[in-house]
XYZ file of C-alpha atoms in Angstrom:
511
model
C 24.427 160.445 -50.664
C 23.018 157.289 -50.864
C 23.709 155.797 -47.789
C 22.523 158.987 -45.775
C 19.078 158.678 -47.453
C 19.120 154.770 -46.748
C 20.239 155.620 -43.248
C 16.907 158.160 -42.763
C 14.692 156.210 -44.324
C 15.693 152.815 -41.857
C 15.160 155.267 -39.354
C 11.477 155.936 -39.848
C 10.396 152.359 -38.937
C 11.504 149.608 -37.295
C 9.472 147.855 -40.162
C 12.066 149.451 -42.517
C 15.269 149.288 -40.082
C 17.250 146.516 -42.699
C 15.862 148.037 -46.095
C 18.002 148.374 -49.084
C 17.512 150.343 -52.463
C 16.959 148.277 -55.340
C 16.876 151.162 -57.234
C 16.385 154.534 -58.819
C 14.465 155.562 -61.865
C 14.434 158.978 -62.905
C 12.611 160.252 -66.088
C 13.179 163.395 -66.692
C 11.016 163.696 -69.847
C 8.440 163.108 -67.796
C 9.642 164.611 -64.768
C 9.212 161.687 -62.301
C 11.779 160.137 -59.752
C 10.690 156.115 -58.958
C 12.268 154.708 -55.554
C 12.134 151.137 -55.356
C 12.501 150.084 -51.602
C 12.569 146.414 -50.163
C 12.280 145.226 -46.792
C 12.183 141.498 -45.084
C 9.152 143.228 -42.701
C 5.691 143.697 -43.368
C 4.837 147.502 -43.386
C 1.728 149.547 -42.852
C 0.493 152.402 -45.562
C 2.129 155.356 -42.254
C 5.661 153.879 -43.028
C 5.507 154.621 -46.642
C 4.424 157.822 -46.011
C 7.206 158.452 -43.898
C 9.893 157.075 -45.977
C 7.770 159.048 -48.969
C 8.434 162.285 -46.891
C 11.851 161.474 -46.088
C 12.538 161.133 -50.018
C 10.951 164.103 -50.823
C 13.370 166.221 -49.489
C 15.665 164.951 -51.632
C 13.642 165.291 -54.758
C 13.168 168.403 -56.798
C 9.911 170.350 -56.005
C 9.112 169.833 -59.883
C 9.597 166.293 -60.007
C 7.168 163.816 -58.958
C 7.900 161.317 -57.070
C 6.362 157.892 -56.666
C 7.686 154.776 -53.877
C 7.240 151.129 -54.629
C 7.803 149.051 -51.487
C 7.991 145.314 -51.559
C 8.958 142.191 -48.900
C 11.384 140.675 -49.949
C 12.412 137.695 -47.130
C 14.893 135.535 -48.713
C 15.166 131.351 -47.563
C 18.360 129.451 -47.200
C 18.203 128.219 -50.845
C 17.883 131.824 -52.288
C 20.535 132.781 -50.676
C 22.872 129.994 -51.571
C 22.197 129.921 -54.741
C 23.651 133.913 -54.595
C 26.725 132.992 -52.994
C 27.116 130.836 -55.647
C 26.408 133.251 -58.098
C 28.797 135.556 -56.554
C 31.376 132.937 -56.062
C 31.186 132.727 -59.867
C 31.834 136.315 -60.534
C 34.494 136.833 -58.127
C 36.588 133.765 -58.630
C 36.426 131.164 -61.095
C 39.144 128.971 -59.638
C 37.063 128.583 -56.161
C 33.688 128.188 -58.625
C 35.301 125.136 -60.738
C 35.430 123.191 -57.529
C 32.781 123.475 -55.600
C 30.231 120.757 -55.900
C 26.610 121.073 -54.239
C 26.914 120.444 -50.752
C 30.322 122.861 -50.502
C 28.004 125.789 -49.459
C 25.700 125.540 -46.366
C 23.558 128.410 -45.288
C 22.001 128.641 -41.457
C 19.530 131.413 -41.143
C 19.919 132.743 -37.538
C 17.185 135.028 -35.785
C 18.267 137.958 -37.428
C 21.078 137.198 -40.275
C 22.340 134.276 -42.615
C 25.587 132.555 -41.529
C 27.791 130.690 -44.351
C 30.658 128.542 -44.684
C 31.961 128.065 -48.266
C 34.298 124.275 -48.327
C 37.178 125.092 -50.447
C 40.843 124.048 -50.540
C 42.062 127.170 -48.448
C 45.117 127.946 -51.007
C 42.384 128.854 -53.681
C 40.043 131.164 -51.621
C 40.964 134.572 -52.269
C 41.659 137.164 -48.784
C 38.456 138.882 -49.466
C 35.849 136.434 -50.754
C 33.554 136.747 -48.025
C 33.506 140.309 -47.523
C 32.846 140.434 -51.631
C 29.990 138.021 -51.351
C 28.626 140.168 -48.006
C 28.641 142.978 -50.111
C 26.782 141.250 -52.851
C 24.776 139.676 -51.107
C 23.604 142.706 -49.464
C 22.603 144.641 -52.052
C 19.937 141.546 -52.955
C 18.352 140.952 -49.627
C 17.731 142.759 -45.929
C 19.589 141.962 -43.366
C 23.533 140.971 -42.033
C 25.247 137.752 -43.553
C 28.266 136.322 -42.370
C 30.479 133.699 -43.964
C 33.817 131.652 -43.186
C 36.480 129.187 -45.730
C 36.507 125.952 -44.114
C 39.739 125.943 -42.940
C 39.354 121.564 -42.740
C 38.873 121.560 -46.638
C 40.703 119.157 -48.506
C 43.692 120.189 -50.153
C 43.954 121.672 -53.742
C 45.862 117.982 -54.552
C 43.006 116.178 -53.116
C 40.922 117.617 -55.585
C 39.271 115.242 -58.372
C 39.134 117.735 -61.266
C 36.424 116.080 -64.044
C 37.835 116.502 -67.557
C 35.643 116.880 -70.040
C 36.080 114.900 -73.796
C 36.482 117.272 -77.001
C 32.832 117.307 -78.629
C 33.369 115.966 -82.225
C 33.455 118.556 -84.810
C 30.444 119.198 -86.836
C 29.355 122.085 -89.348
C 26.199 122.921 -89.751
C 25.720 123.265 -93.607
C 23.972 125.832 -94.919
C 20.587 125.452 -96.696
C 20.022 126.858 -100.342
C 16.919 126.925 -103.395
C 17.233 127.225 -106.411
C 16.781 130.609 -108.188
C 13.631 131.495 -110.874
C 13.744 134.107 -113.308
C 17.162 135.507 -112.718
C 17.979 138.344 -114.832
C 20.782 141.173 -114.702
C 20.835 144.181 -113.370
C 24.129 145.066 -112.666
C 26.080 141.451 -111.899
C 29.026 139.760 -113.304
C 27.254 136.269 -113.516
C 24.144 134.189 -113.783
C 23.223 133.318 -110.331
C 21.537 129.763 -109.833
C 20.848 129.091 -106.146
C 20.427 131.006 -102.851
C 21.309 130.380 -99.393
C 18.386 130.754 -97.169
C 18.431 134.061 -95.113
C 18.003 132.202 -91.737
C 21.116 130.643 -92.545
C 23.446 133.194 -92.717
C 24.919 133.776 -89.982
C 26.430 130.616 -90.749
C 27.874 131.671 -93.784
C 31.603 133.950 -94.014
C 32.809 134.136 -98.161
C 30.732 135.142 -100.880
C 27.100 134.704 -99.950
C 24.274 134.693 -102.565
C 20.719 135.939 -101.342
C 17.369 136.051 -102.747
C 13.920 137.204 -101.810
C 11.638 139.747 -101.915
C 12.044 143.885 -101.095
C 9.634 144.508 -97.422
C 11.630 147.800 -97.193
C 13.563 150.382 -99.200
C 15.560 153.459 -97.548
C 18.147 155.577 -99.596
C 20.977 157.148 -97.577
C 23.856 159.046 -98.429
C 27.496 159.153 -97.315
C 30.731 161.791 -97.653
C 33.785 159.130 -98.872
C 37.227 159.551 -98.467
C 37.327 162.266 -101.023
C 34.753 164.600 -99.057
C 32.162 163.557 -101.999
C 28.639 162.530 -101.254
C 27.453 159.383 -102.460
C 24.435 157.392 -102.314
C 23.596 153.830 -100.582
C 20.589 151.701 -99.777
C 19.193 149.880 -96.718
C 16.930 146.648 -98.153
C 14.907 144.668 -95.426
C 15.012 141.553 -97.513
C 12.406 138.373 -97.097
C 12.944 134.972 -97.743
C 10.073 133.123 -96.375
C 12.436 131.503 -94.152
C 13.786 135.491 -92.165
C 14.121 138.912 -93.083
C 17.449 140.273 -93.386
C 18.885 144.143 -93.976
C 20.973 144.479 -96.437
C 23.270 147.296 -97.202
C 23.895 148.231 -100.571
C 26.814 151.147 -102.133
C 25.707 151.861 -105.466
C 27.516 152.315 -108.622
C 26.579 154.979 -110.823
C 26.207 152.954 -114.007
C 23.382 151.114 -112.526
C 22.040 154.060 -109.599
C 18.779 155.028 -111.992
C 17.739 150.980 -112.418
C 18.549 150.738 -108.736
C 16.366 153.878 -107.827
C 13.471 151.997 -110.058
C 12.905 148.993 -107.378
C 10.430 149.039 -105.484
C 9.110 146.998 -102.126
C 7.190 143.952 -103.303
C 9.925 143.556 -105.973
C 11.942 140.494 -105.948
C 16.036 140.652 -106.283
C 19.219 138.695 -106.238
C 21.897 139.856 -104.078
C 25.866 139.013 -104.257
C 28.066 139.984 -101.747
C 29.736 139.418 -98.441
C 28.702 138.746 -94.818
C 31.070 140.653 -92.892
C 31.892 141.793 -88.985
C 31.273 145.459 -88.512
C 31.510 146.972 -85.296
C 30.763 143.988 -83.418
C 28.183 142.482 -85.584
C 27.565 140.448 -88.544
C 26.286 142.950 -91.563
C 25.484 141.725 -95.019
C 26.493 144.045 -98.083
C 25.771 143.608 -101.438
C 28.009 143.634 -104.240
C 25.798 143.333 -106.683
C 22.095 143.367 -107.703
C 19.807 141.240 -110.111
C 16.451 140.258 -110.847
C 15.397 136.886 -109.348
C 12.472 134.961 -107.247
C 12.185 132.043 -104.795
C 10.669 129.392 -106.463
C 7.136 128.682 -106.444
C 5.246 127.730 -103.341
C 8.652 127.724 -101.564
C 9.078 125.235 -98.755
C 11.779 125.470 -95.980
C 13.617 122.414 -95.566
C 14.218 121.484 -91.932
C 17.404 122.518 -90.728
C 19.792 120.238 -89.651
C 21.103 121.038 -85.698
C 24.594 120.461 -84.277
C 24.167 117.239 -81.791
C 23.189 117.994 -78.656
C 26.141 118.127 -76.466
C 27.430 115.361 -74.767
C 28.648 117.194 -71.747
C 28.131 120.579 -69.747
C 31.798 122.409 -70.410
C 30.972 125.721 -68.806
C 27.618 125.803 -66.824
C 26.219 122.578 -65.285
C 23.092 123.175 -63.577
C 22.533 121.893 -59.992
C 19.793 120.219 -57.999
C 17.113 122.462 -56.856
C 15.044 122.020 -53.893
C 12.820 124.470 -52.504
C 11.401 123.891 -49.073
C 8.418 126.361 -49.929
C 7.627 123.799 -52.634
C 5.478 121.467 -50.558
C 3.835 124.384 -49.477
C 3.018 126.684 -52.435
C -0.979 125.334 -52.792
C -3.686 124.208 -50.666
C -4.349 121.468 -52.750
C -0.570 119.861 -53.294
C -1.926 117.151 -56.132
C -0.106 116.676 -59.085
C -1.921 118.154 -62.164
C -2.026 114.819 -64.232
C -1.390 116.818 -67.606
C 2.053 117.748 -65.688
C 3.445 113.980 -64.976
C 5.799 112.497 -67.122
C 6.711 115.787 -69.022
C 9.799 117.911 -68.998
C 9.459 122.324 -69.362
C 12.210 123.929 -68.423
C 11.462 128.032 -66.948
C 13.742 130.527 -68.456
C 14.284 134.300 -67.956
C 16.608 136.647 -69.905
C 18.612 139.850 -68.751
C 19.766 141.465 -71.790
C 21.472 144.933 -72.872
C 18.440 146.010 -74.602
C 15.102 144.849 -76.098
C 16.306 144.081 -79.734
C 15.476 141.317 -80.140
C 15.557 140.863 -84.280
C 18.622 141.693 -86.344
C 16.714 143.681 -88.974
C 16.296 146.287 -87.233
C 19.970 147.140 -86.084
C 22.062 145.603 -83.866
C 21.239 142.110 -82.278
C 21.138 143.099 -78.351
C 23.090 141.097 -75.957
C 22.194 138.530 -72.924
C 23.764 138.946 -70.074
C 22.252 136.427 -67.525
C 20.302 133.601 -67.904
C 18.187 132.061 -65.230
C 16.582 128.529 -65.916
C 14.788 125.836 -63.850
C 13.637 122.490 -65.066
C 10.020 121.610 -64.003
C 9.585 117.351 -64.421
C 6.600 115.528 -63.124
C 5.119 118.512 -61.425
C 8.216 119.527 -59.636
C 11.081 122.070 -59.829
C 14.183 119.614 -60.156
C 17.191 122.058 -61.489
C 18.781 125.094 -61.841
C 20.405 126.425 -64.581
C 22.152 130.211 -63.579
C 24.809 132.161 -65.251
C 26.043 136.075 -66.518
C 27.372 136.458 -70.176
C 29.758 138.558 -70.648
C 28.392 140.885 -73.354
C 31.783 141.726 -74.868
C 30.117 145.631 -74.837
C 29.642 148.131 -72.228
C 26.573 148.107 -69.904
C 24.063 150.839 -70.208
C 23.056 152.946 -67.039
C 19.869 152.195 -67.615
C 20.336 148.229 -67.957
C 22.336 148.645 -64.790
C 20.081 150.783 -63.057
C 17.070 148.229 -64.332
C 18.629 144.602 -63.262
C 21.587 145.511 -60.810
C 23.728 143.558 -62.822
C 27.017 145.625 -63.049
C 30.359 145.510 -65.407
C 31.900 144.008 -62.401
C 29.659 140.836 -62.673
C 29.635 140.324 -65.789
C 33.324 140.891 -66.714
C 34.521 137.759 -65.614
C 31.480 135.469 -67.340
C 31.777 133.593 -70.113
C 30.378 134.534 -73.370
C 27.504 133.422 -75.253
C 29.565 131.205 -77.620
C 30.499 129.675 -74.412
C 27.014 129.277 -72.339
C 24.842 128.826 -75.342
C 25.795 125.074 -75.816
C 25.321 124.041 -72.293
C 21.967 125.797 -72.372
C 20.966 123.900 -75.482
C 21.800 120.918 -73.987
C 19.633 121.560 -70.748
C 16.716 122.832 -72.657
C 17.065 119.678 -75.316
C 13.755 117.618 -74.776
C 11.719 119.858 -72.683
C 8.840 121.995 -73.654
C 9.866 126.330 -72.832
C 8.102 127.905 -70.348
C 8.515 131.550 -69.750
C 6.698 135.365 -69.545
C 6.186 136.948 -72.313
C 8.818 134.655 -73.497
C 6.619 133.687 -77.153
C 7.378 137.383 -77.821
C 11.124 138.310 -76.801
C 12.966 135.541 -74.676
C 12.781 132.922 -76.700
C 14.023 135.315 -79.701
C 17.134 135.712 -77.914
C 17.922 131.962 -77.648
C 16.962 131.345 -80.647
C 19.111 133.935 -82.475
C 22.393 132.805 -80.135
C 21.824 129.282 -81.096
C 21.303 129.092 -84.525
C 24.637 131.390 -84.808
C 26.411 128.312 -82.965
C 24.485 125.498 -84.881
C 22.186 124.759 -82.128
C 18.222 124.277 -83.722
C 16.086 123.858 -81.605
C 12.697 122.577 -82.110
C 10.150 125.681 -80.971
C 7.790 124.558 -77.945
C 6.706 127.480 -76.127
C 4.067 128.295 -72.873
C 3.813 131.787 -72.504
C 2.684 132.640 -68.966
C 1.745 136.427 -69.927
C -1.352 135.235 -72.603
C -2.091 131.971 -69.918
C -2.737 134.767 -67.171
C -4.550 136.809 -69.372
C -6.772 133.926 -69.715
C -7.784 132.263 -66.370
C -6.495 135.666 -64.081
C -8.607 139.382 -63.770
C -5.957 141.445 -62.783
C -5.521 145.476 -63.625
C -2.373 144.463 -65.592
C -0.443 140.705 -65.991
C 3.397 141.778 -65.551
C 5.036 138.995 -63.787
C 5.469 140.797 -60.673
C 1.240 141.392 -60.501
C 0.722 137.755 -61.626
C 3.562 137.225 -58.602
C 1.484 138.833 -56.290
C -1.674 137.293 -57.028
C -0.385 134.177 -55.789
C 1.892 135.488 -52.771
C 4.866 134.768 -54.307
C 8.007 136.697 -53.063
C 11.051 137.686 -55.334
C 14.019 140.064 -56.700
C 12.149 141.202 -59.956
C 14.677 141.747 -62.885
C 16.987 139.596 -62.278
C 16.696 135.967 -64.562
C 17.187 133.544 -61.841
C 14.891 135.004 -59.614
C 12.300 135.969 -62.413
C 12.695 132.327 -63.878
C 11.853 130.695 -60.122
C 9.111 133.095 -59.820
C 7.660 132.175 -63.381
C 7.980 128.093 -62.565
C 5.832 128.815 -59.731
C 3.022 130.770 -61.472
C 3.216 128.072 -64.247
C 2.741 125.491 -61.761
C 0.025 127.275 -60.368
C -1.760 128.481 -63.170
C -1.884 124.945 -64.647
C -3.601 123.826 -61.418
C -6.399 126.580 -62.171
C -6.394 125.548 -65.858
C -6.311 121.612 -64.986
C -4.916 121.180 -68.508
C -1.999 122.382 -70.548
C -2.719 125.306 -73.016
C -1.574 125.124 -76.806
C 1.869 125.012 -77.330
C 3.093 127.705 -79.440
């Protein structure tokens, strides 16, 4: 069905002739069908009425419907940077050795040929055809790619080993309890480990801090009898933490009296459950941080000596040069590091209090030094869950890609050590990217020190626009790109950085 509306709708325009769906949102709440189309020609307002019409008859009388055209014209070093992307996916024995100049891209009049250097013995039957299907449902147009059959051999290969890191474990912080007082336990309780810290933590963990929420819930046993339990959102100073609690009946009426505002002590154990880290409690006691509390600083893992499993690559982009009428430097840019990120993730939960920690599943990064977009950090994560329709339907990123990717336990460190030194850049990223990192590292160790430029309040600032999602702020300064996906999101947000700090003429508070 697909392909026949594609088919029509290429027929309606030579403006249109190499579209492709990115993708389709239906909402049937609100009884609305979205069509997102892109094409590598400009188009006039009669095309998308014709391709509007086209649709229509496809869509339910009762359903509105609404089209979202974009150009989309991809260089040479977009599309390389695909086929490596693909390459990835599709075969991790071709990925681990190719080096930068194995891929070369030529864009002909009307396609993009390829030729991928790789000891022939490695290169599966069907790589090409894989990455022309791929690649095709990113950009317009026909690609076309070759193995260089004059490769060196697999035994001319120099395959870089990389050294063990050292081991190191990152100790977990505690206080000292005030006022403790039973409840229910089995013991005086003296000291605390700080909730931020325990994710860190697997035996017997002792919390304290002070009740932000209180839900009671009930639950049928093993016995078919109905028994009661309690959700605590638990604060610290340092995090807020849910903890679930079973309660015994000798204590359920002193339970029942606590109240939020109320400070406790909780015993018990930080345990997997269904994928995730959940803390129950044991027991329950009286018992307060001490006064005027102070976080100590955390102590990090060392930054990794070297890139195991993602090792970002030069990036140079021959629109660069060409991005601003005035190409000068911003002096408040020279001589400082930010590196760009963008998440794709399985959801937007982005705090483990309220439920389960969602998931990244691609990260997209470029380092900006002395004015200039230097590297490229790109990779899926393997979520270790299933995709959602919607996520899939959203970014394009299917169980296919990220099947074969390496998990976050496995990315994380290389991304820490890429970031390491550099001030984060990123939209919207103060209020959900940066969570995600955050949360992924500290489970490995990794601390890093929080420097953040959000683009989203920066636009809001120096920009009147009718709304400052990246793909508006995009537009404002002409700048072309596959929205929702992190690589292409994260290039798109370097650029608007550099811009907007060209408008501003100095940097904005770090956050």
């Amino acid at each position: 069905m697909t392909d026949k509306i594609l088919a029509e709708l290429r027929a309606v325009s030579v403006n249109l002739k190499n579209a492709i769906l990115r993708n389709i949102t239906v909402v049937t709440a609100e009884k609305t069908v979205t069509v997102y189309l892109v094409t590598d020609a400009a188009f006039t307002p009669s095309d998308k009425e014709r391709a509007a019409a086209v649709l229509r008859g496809y869509v339910p009388a009762y359903f509105g419907l609404n089209l979202e055209i974009s150009k989309l014209a991809p260089d040479g070093e977009m599309v390389k940077r695909k086929i490596t992307e693909a390459i990835a996916a599709f075969s991790k024995a071709v990925s681990a050795t190719l080096g930068n100049g194995d891929i070369t891209v030529t864009k002909t009049l009307n396609s993009f040929d390829y030729v991928i250097s790789v000891a022939p013995s490695l290169a599966p039957a069907d790589l090409c055809d894989r990455i022309n299907a791929y690649l095709k449902k990113q950009f317009c147009g026909e690609f076309y790619g070759k193995i260089n059959t004059d490769a060196k051999s697999l035994d001319d290969l120099e395959i870089e080993e990389t050294p063990d890191e050292p081991e190191f474990e990152t100790p977990a912080r505690t206080f000292d309890i005030e006022e403790f007082s039973f409840i229910e336990g089995e013991k005086i309780q003296k000291k605390a480990v700080y909730l931020s810290d325990i994710n860190l933590v697997r035996d017997e963990v002792v919390l304290c801090g002070t009740i932000e929420d209180m839900r009671e819930r009930t639950y049928t046993n093993k016995s078919g009898v109905e028994k009661a339990y309690f959700i605590f959102t638990l604060n610290d100073g340092t995090a807020a933490l849910n903890v679930t609690y079973f309660t015994r009946l000798k204590s359920l009426e002193k339970i029942k009296k606590l109240q939020v505002g109320d400070s406790i002590v909780c015993t018990g154990l930080n345990e997997e459950f269904r994928g995730n880290l959940r803390y129950t409690a044991k027991f329950i006691d009286y018992g307060k941080t001490p006064a005027g509390f102070v976080p100590e600083k955390r102590t990090s893992k060392p930054v990794p000596k070297y890139y195991k499993t993602v090792k970002p690559m030069p990036f140079v982009d021959m629109e660069q040069a060409d991005l601003f009428s005035d190409k000068r430097i911003p002096e408040c840019l020279k001589g400082k590091t930010f590196v760009v990120f963008d998440l794709e993730t399985t959801g937007l939960n982005s705090s483990p209090v309220t439920g389960n920690m969602d998931k990244i599943i691609e990260i997209g990064a470029y380092k900006v030094v002395d004015g200039q977009i230097a590297e490229v950090f790109s990779t899926f994560i393997n979520p270790e869950k299933k995709l959602s329709d919607e996520i899939i339907n959203l970014t394009g990123i299917t169980e296919e890609m990220v099947a074969p990717a390496p998990t976050y336990a496995q990315v994380m460190p290389d991304f820490f050590k890429f970031c390491y030194g550099s001030v984060l850049v990123g939209h919207n990223a103060a209020g959900f990217d940066y969570k995600f990192v955050d949360y992924y590292w500290s489970s490995l160790g990794y601390i890093f020190e929080r420097k953040i430029i959000d683009t989203l309040p920066l636009s809001q600032e120096l920009l009147f626009l009718s709304n400052y999602k990246l793909n508006t702020v995009a537009e404002k300064f002409n700048i072309s790109f596959n929205h929702h996906r992190a690589t292409d999101d994260a290039l798109a947000t370097a650029k608007i950085f550099i811009e907007l700090i060209r408008l501003k003429k100095s940097l904005p508070k770090i956050q």
